[in-house]
Amino acid sequence: MNRRRATWRTGLAVVMAVTGAAAVPVAQAAGDTPPAVELRDDFNGDGYSDLAVAAPEATVDGKSKAGYVAVVYGSASGLKTASKQVISQNTAGVTDSAETEDLFGSAVSSADLDRDGYADLIVGAAGEDSVEGGAETGIVQVVWGGADGLSGGAALAYGRETYDRLSAKGQLTVGDVNGDGAPDLVVIESQVKLRVIKGPFGRDGSASGGEQIVLDDSDPRFLDLATGDVNGDGIDDVVGTMHDGDEYDARRITYWRGTPDGLAEGIVLRDARDWRVQGGESLDLGDVNGDGYEDIVVGRSVDGYDSDLDTPIPTGGRVAFIPGSANGPVGTKAMYVNQDSAGVPGAAERGDGFGSDVSVADVDGDGYADVSTGVPGEDFDGLSDAGGAVVLRGGANGLTGTGAGGVNQATEGVPGAAETKDAFGGATHLVDANHDGRAELVVGAPGENANAGSVWVFKSTSAGITPTGSLTFGAGTLGTVAANARLGSGFNY
């Protein structure tokens, strides 16, 4: 049994709720001109960020692991579970139909692909079969945003080979990598190469900008992708974490600079020792130190490998911070935080999974992006893998454990009860759903209630996340099948 510090129980908390049938707030009257939207996650154009929650292993119309995505809409008071939609491949207008092991929701993102002023929902179904490619080629689909919420859809990309599993978890991201003002879709093809599908996209899903294939001669196996402007030139870059072929321990981080012609050749980040900066299983970008450049945040939740001997504070998992600059990411200034870092709730112990599913946004409104991370393997009170979540603070000097807060289902004010194998913190997400300049924390516990899964939402204050007013939702709120759905396995990013 892990021994916990008192700060773990008295830290922050988040709970969220989602509902089943479509009940979407209308942003404007029919026929009005759509509003100009800057938010990449505002599906109905009302000026508030929305949340998409993945349940790729859920049963839909009797088809196990067909999968669905639940959407909860933002408002002036935050996420409202009364305003929600549940979308599957059986939803009218969505490409194809729900089938066993399609895994709809294996990857989820959002962006205004057709530039109509409304963010669109981008969903991967890694288990989708195709006539041309064969079994488990995978597909990426879009569901179009609009004043009444999400509706209709189109296919954006299919895998090209059997077992390609296009759009598996962590292998899909969206950004403007050529600076033309239109979002581009970046996916991993055949596990080893970047496939860039350049927008703008038409309503039939076609892309008018062509495609770019970026090869890596090191035989990589990608773990996660993210887009953002790391060098401040106004064009999105792509960052990926991966390992070498079958050598899972040989993890690294690669940076592809965005240019008017697309992605430049990849650069593997190196530290002050001129060694490769080790990658991890989770990745996000944001301006943690407030200098105007997006920084790289990598969660390495898996420990116990040979390379741990040469890796800063790996026990129980860690989070790495690599600052951006005019010349791109600066690997020589990489910093690391784990549960033994000063101020971080808990203690670093083997198998905690600290670093699971990092997310970057400003939680307290101080102008510096903060970082949330799950700790799904956390043990306490005799419970194994009950899990927790931690928010780390950003500041002028980068990422720090000082002022960090933690929450789990035993935190006072948090709905529910901690149980063995809940895996609370299996996924985390920061979203400013009430547009007050402070992001709320959303936590998924895919193991909750014998793998049915649930989601928690925590409000934010100038002091950080608070358990006060937190809420939770699951299959009962959504009107979906609970058994083995693993709701909360992932969120839109």
PDB file of N, CA and C in Angstrom, residues 45 151 186 198 270 289 312 347 359 377 398:
ATOM      1  N   GLY A  45     -20.843  27.557 -31.646  1.00  0.00           N
ATOM      2  CA  GLY A  45     -20.570  28.953 -31.916  1.00  0.00           C
ATOM      3  C   GLY A  45     -21.130  29.931 -30.917  1.00  0.00           C
ATOM      4  N   SER A 151     -23.844  17.860 -36.324  1.00  0.00           N
ATOM      5  CA  SER A 151     -24.727  17.071 -37.190  1.00  0.00           C
ATOM      6  C   SER A 151     -24.020  16.776 -38.502  1.00  0.00           C
ATOM      7  N   VAL A 186      -3.159  15.746 -39.247  1.00  0.00           N
ATOM      8  CA  VAL A 186      -1.916  14.985 -39.191  1.00  0.00           C
ATOM      9  C   VAL A 186      -2.215  13.652 -38.504  1.00  0.00           C
ATOM     10  N   LYS A 198      -3.787  18.353 -46.036  1.00  0.00           N
ATOM     11  CA  LYS A 198      -3.818  19.804 -45.933  1.00  0.00           C
ATOM     12  C   LYS A 198      -5.187  20.365 -46.316  1.00  0.00           C
ATOM     13  N   ARG A 270      17.681  17.000 -27.977  1.00  0.00           N
ATOM     14  CA  ARG A 270      18.801  16.517 -27.173  1.00  0.00           C
ATOM     15  C   ARG A 270      18.975  17.400 -25.948  1.00  0.00           C
ATOM     16  N   ASN A 289       5.763  29.052 -19.516  1.00  0.00           N
ATOM     17  CA  ASN A 289       6.589  30.093 -18.898  1.00  0.00           C
ATOM     18  C   ASN A 289       6.228  31.503 -19.354  1.00  0.00           C
ATOM     19  N   PRO A 312      16.301  11.443 -15.364  1.00  0.00           N
ATOM     20  CA  PRO A 312      15.952  12.193 -14.152  1.00  0.00           C
ATOM     21  C   PRO A 312      14.602  11.755 -13.583  1.00  0.00           C
ATOM     22  N   ALA A 347       3.758  10.647  -3.100  1.00  0.00           N
ATOM     23  CA  ALA A 347       5.148  10.211  -3.106  1.00  0.00           C
ATOM     24  C   ALA A 347       5.369   9.320  -4.315  1.00  0.00           C
ATOM     25  N   SER A 359      -2.332  17.575 -19.932  1.00  0.00           N
ATOM     26  CA  SER A 359      -3.069  18.618 -20.636  1.00  0.00           C
ATOM     27  C   SER A 359      -2.545  19.953 -20.155  1.00  0.00           C
ATOM     28  N   GLY A 377      -2.512   4.850 -11.320  1.00  0.00           N
ATOM     29  CA  GLY A 377      -2.039   3.703 -10.557  1.00  0.00           C
ATOM     30  C   GLY A 377      -1.861   3.985  -9.083  1.00  0.00           C
ATOM     31  N   GLY A 398       9.237  28.225 -15.707  1.00  0.00           N
ATOM     32  CA  GLY A 398       8.829  26.941 -16.267  1.00  0.00           C
ATOM     33  C   GLY A 398       7.894  26.189 -15.338  1.00  0.00           C
TER      34      GLY A 398
END
